[in-house]
Coordinates of C-alpha atoms and ligand atoms in Angstrom, one line a residue:
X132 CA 169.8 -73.3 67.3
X133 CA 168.4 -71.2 64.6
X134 CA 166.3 -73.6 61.4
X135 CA 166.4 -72.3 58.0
X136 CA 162.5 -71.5 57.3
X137 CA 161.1 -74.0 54.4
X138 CA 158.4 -72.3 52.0
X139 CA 155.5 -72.9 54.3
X140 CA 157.1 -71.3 57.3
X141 CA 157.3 -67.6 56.8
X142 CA 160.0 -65.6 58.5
X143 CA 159.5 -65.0 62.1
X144 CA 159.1 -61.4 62.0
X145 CA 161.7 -59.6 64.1
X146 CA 159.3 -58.1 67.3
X147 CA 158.6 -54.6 67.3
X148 CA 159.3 -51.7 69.7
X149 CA 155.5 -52.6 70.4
X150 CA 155.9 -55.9 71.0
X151 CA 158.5 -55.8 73.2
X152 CA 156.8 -53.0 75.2
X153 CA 153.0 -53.1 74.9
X154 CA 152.7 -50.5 76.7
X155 CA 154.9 -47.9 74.7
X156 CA 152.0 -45.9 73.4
X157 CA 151.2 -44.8 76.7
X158 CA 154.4 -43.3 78.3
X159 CA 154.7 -39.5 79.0
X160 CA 157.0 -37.6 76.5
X161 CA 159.5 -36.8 78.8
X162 CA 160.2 -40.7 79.2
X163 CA 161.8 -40.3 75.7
X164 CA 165.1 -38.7 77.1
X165 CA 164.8 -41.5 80.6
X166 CA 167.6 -44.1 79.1
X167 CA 170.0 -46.4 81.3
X168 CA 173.4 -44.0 82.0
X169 CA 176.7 -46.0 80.7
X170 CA 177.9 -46.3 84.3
X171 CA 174.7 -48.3 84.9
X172 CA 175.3 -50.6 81.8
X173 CA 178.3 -51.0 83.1
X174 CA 177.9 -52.6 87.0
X175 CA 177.2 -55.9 86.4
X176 CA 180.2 -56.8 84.3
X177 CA 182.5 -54.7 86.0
X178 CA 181.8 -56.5 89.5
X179 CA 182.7 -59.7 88.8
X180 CA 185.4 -60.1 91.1
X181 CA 188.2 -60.3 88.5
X182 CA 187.6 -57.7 87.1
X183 CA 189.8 -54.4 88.6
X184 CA 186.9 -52.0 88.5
X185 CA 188.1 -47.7 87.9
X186 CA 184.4 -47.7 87.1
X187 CA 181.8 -47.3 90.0
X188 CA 182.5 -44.4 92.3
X189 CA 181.3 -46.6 95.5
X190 CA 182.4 -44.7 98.7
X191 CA 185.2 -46.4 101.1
X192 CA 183.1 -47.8 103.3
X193 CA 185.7 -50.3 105.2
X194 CA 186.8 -47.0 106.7
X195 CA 183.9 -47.0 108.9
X196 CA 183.3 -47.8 112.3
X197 CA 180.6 -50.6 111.7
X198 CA 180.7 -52.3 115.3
X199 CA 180.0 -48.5 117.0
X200 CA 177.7 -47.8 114.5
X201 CA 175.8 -51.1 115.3
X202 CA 176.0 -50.4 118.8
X203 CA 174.3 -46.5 118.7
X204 CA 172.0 -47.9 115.9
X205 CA 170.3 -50.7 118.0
X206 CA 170.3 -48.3 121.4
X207 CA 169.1 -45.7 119.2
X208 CA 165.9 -47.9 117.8
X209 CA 165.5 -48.6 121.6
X210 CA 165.0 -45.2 122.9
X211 CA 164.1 -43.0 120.1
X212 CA 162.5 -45.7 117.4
X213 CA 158.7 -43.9 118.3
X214 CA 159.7 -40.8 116.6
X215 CA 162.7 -42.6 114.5
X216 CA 160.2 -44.8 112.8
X217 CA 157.3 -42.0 112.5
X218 CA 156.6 -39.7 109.1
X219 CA 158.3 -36.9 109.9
X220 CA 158.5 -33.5 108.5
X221 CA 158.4 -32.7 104.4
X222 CA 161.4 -30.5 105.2
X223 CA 163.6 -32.9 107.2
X224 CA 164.2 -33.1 110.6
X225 CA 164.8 -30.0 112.8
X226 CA 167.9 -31.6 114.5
X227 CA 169.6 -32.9 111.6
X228 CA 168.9 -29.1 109.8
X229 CA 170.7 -27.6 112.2
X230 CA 174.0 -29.9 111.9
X231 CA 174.0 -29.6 108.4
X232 CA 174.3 -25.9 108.8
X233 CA 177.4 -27.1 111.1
X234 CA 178.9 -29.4 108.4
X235 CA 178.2 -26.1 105.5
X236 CA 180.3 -24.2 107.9
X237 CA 183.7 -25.6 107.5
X238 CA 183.2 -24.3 103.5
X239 CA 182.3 -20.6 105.0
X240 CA 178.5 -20.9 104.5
X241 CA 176.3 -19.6 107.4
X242 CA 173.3 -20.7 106.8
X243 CA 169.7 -20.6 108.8
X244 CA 167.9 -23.8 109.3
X245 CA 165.0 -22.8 107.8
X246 CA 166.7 -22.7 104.4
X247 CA 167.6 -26.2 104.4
X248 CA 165.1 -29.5 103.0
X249 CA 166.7 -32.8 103.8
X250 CA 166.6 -35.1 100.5
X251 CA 166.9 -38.6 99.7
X252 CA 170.6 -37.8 98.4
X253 CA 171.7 -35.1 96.6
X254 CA 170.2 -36.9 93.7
X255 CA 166.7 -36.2 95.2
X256 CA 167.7 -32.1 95.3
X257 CA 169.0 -32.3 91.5
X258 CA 165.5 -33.7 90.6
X259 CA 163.3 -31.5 92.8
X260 CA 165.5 -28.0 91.7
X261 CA 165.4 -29.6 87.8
X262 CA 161.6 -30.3 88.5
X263 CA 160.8 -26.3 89.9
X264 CA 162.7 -24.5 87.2
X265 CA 163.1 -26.7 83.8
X266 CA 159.9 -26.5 81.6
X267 CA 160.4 -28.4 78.4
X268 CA 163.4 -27.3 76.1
X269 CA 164.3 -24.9 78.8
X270 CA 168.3 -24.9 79.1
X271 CA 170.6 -25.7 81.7
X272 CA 174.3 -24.9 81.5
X273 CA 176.4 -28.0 82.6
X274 CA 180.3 -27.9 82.9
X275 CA 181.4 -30.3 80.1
X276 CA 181.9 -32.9 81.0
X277 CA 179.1 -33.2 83.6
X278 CA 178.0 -35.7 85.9
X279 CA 176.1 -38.1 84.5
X280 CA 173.4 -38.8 86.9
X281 CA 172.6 -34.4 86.5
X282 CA 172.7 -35.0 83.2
X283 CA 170.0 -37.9 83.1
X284 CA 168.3 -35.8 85.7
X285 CA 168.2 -33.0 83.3
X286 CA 167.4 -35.3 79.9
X287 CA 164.2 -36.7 82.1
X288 CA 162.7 -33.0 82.7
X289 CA 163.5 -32.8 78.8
X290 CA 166.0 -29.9 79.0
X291 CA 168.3 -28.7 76.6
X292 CA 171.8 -28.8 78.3
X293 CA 174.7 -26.7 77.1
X294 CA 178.0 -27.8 78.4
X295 CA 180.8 -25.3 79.0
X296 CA 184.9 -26.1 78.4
X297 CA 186.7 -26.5 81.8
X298 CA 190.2 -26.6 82.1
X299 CA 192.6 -28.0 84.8
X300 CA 191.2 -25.0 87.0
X301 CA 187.7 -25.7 86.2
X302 CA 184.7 -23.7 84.5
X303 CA 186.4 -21.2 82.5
X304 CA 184.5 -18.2 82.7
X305 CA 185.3 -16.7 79.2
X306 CA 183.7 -19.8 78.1
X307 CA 181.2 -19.2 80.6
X308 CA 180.4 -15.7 79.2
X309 CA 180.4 -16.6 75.5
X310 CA 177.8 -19.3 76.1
X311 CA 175.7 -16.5 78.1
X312 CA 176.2 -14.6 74.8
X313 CA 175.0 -16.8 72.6
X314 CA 172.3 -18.2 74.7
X315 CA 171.5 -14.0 74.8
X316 CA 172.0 -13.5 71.2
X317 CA 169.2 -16.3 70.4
X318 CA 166.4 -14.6 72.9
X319 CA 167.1 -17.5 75.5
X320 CA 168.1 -17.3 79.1
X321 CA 169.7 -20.6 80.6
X322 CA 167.4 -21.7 83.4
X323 CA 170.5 -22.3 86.3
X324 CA 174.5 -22.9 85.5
X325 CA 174.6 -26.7 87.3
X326 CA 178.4 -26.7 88.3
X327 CA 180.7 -29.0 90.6
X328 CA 183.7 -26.9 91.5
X329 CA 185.3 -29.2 93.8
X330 CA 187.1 -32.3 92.7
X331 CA 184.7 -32.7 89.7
X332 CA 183.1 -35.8 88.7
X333 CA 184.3 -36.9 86.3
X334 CA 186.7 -34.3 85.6
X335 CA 189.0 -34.6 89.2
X336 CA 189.8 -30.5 88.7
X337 CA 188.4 -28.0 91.3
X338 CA 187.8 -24.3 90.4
X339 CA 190.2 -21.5 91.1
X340 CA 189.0 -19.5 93.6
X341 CA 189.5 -16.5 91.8
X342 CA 186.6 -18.0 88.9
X343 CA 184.1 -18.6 91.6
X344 CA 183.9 -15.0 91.8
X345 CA 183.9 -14.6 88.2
X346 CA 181.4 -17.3 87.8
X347 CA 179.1 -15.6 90.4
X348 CA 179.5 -12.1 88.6
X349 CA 178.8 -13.4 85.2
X350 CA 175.4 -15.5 86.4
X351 CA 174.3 -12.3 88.4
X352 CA 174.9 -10.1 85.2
X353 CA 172.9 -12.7 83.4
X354 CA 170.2 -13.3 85.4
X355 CA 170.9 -17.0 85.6
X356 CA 170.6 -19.0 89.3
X357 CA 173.6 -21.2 90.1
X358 CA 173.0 -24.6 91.4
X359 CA 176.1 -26.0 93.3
X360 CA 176.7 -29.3 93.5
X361 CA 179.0 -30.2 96.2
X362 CA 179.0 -33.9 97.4
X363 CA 183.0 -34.1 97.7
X364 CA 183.8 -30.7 99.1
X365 CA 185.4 -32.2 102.7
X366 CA 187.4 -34.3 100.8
X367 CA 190.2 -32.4 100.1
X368 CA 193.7 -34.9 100.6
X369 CA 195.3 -32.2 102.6
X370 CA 191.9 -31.4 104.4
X371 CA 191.9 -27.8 102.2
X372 CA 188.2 -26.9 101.4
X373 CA 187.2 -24.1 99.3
X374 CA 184.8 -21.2 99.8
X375 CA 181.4 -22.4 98.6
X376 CA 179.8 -19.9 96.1
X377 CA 177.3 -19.9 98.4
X378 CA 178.8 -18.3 100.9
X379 CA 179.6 -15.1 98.7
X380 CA 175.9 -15.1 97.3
X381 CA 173.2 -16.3 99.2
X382 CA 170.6 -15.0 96.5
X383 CA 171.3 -16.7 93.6
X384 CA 172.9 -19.7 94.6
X385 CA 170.7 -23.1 95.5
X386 CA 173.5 -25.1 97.1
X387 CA 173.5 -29.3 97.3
X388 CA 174.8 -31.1 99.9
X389 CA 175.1 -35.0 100.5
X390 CA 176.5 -37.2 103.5
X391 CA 176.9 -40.1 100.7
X392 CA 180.7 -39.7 100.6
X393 CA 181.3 -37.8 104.1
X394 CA 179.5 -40.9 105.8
X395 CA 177.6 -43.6 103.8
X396 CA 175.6 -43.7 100.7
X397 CA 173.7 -46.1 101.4
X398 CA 171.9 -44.1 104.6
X399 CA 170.4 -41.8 101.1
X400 CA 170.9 -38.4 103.3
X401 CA 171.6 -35.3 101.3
X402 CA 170.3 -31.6 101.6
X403 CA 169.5 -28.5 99.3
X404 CA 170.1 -25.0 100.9
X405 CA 168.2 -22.4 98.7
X406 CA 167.1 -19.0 99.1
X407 CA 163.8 -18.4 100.9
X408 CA 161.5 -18.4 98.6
X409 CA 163.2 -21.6 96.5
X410 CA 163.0 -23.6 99.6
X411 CA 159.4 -23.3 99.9
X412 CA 158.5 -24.7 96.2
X413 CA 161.2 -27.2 96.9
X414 CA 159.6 -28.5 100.1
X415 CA 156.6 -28.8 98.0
X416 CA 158.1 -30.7 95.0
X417 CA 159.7 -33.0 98.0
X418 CA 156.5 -34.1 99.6
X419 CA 154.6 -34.9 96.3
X420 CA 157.7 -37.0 95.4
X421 CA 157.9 -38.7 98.9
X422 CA 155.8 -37.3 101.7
X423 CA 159.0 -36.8 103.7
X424 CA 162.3 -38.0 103.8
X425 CA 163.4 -41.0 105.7
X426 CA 163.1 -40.0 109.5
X427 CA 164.4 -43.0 110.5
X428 CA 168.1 -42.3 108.5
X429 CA 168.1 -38.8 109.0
X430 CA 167.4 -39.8 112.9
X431 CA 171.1 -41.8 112.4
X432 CA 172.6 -39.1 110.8
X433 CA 171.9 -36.6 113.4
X434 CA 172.8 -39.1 115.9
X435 CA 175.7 -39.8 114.5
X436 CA 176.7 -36.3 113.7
X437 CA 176.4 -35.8 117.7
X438 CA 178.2 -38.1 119.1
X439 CA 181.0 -39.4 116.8
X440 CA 184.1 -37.7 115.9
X441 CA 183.0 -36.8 112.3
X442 CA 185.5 -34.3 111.3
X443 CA 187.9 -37.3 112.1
X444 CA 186.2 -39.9 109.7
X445 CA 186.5 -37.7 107.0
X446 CA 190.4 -37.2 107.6
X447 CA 190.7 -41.3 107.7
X448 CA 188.3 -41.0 104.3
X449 CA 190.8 -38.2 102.8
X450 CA 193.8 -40.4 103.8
X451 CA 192.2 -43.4 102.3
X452 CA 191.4 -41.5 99.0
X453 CA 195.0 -40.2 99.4
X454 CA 196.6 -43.0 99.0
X455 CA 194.4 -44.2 96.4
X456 CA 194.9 -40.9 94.6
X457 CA 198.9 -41.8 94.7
X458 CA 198.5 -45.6 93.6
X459 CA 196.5 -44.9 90.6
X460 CA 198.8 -41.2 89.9
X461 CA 202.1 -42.8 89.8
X462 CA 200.6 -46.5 88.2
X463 CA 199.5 -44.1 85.1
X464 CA 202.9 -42.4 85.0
X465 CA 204.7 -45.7 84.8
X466 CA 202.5 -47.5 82.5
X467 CA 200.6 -45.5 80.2
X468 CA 201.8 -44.9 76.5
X469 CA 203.0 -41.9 75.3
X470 CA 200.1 -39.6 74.1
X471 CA 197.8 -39.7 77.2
X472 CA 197.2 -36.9 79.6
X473 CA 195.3 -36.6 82.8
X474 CA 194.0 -34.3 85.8
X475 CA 195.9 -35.0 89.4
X476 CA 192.7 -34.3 91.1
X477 CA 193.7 -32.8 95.1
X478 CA 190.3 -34.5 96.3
X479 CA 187.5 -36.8 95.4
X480 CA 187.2 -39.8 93.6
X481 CA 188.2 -39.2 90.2
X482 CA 190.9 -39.0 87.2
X483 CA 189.7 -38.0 83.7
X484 CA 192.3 -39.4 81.2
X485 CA 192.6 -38.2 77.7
X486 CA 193.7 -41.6 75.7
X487 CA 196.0 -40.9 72.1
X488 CA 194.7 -39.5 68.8
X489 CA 192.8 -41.8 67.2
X490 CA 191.4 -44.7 70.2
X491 CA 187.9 -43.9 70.9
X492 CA 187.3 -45.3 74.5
X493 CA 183.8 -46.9 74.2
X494 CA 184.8 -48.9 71.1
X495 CA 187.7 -50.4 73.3
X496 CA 185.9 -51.1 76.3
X497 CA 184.8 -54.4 75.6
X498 CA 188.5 -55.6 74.9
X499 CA 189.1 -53.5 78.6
X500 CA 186.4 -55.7 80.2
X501 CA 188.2 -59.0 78.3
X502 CA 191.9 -57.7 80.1
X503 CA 189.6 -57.6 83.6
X504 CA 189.7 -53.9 83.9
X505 CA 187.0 -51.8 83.3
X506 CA 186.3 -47.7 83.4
X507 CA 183.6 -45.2 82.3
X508 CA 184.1 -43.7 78.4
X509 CA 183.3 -40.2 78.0
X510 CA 180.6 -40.3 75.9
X511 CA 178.7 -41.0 79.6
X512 CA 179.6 -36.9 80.6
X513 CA 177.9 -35.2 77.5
X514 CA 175.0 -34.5 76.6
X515 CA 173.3 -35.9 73.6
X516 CA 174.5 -33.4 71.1
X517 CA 177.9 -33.2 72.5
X518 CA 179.0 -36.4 72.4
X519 CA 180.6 -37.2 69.3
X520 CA 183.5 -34.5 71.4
X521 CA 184.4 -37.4 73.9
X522 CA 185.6 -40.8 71.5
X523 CA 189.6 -40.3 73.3
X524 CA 187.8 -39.6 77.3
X525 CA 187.5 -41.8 79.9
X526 CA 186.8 -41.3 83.8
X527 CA 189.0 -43.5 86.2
X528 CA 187.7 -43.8 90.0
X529 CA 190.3 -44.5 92.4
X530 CA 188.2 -44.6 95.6
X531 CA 187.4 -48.2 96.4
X532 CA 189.9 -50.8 95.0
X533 CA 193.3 -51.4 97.5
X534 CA 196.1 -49.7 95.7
X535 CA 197.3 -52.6 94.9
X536 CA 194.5 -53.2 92.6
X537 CA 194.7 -49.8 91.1
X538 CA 198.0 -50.7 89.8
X539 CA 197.1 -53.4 88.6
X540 CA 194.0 -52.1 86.7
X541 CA 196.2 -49.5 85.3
X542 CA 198.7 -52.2 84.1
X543 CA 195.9 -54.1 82.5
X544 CA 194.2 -50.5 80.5
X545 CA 198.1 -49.7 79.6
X546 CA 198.0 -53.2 77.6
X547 CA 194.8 -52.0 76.0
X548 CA 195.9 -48.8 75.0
X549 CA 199.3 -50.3 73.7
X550 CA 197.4 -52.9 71.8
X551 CA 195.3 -50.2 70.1
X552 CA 197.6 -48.2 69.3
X553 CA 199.4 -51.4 67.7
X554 CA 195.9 -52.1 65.8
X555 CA 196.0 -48.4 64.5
X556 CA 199.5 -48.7 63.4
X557 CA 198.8 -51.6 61.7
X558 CA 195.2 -50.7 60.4
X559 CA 195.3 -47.2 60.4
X560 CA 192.6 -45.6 62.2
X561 CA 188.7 -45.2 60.6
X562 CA 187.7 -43.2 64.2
X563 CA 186.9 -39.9 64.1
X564 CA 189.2 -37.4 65.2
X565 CA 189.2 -35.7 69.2
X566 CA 190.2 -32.4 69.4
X567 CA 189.6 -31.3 72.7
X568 CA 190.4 -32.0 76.5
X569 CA 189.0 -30.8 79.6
X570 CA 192.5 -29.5 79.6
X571 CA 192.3 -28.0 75.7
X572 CA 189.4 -27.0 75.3
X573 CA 189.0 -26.3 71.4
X574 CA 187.7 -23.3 70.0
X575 CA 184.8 -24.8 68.0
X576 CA 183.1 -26.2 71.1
X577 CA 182.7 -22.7 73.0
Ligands
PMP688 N1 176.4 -35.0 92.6 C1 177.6 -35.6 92.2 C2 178.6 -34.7 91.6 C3 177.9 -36.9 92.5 O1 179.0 -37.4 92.1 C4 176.9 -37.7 93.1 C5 177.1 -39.2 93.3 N2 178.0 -39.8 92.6 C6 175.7 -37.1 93.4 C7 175.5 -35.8 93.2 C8 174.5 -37.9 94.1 O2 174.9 -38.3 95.4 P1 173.9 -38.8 96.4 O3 172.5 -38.8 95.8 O4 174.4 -40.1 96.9 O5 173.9 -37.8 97.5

């Protein structure tokens, strides 16, 4: 209960930055672009249990074989726990290096052990290559939209990140090349291009092969590094993969790996594979940040990379997201009102749904989360300055709720939209206007 102050009491004086932080005076600058991501924000409503969540992108992890798992884990700890539970090397183990180099070789990528450093995730590899290259106000080319923990990554290193229009085939290199341009034009060089070409987060599209070479001319003609992000390349639905940029240029492409979706994200096992002379700076940026990487996970990782049937976990994972994939394709065909558009992503996790004129999807999210259904607006996928592009976006995951439930979340958002769109009819809408897609991208955003 708040009491009306009498002439005696004065105000209570609303606390300060200061107050609520004494020790804001003594933060580094670069702790000014370190804020929470959206998608964090988001978790703890969006897992009460009734709540259909299209948020998270949490990995199907009831396809897994826990009881064998359990089984080599605990013999495992038996015969190998002197060396499992020892520091290891800054670079990674020399066993696991060389199966990764087996996993990189189902995208065409031969590779030399020695060019690999094992990282805690693929979110460890995005800090250490952003740490190596990005000075302050440096800039990073991002696809936009972007994934948003790169895009936190980049913020925190205090980089200036240009985003560049994809369509339903991905980057789109004339896009691409104007950016270049006008970076060029202004006396600037963009550090690295960060880029996702297969079954984008958030975006669900996957680039045309034909770009990749494209892509790769373009950055070699400008002098920029690539830096490949590709955590759901396996996970084609029809088991397709792509060839890896990497595999066409070995120079100028740092390429990231992860087992979080191939396996379990939980193990934190993910890989960089960089030219020489990268790798050596990035083994150093790795043991300031953590002396070495888990020995003990990447010892289950290797171990489990021997003597499981890997390739045929990630067909019951592609199955599983196949399915999912279908629920939540044909659930948005039969429910959504007219005026919204999406991607049919062919792998991954991911749908990116362009809502009608005039919603803006973080203004309506609350009244999602009231209707138990809850997703990730946007905004989350753009950089600062960009954002103001993403009010009608929203990503949907469709990798860990039963189909059932997809349908059922999707019912749920179609009565959000419809009772927006009502509100707008009624009202008329005071939102700004969207004018581009990742599938239209408009000219004043090149
Ligand atoms: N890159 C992309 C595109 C991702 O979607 C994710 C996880 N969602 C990561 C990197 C980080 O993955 P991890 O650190 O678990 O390997």
């Amino acid at each position: 209960m708040t009491s009306t102050p009498t002439p005696n009491q004065p105000h209570r004086k609303r606390p300060t930055q200061r107050d609520l932080d004494p020790h804001l005076h003594r933060y580094a600058q670069r702790t000014a672009g370190m804020t929470a991501s959206e998608i964090r924000a988001l978790f703890a409503v969006a897992s009460r249990p009734e709540v259909v969540s299209l948020a998270g992108g949490m990995p199907y992890l009831p396809a897994l074989p826990l009881d064998s798992l359990a089984d080599e884990l605990a013999q495992m700890v038996a015969t190998e726990g002197m060396t499992a539970l020892q520091y290891g090397s800054a670079q990674g183990t020399a066993e696991l290096r060389e199966r990764i180099c087996e996993v990189m070789a189902m995208e065409g990528i031969r590779a030399h052990a020695d060019d690999v450093t094992v990282t805690v995730g693929s979110q460890m590899a995005l800090d250490m290559v952003t740490r190596i290259f990005c000075d302050p106000g440096d800039v990073v080319l991002a696809e936009a939209p972007s994934y948003v923990g790169a895009l936190t990554t980049f913020a925190s290193y205090q980089a200036q990140v240009v985003q560049v229009p994809m369509d339903d085939d991905g980057l789109i290199p004339d896009e691409l090349d104007a950016a270049l341009c006008s970076l060029r034009a202004q006396g600037r060089t963009a550090k690295f291009l960060y880029t996702i070409p297969n079954f984008h987060n958030p975006a669900g599209v996957t680039m045309a092969v034909p770009r990749r070479a494209e892509v790769l001319r373009l950055c070699a003609e400008y002098q920029v590094l690539i830096v490949e992000d590709n955590p759901y390349g396996l996970l084609g639905f029809d088991g397709q993969t792509y060839p890896a940029m990497r595999a066409a240029d070995p120079d100028n492409v740092v390429y990231l790996g992860s087992f979080s979706k191939t396996f379990a994200p939980g193990l934190r096992v993910g890989w960089a594979l960089a030219p020489h002379a990268v790798r050596e700076k990035l083994v150093l940026a790795a043991e300031s940040a953590t002396l070495c990487p888990p020995t003990f996970t990447q010892f289950v990782v290797a171990r489990y990379l021997a003597a499981h049937d890997w390739k045929g976990q990630i067909k019951t994972y592609q199955e599983a997201y196949r399915i999912r994939r279908d629920a939540m394709l044909e659930a948005l065909a039969h429910h959504l009102p007219p005026g919204c558009r999406w991607t049919r992503p062919a792998g991954g996790f991911y749908v990116w749904l362009t809502v009608p004129e005039g919603l803006d999807t973080k203004a309506m999210l609350p009244r999602a989360v009231t209707q138990r259904v809850a997703y990730v607006p946007g905004t989350a996928f753009y950089a600062e300055s960009d954002r103001s592009a993403a009010a009608r976006l929203m990503r949907l995951s469709f990798c860990y709720p039963t189909p059932e439930r997809i349908t059922e979340g999707v019912r749920r958002l179609a009565t959000v939209l419809d009772n927006e769109l009502e509100l707008q009819r009624t009202f008329g809408s005071l939102r700004p206007r969207t004018v581009f897609g990742p599938q239209s991208p408009s000219p004043d955003t090149a």
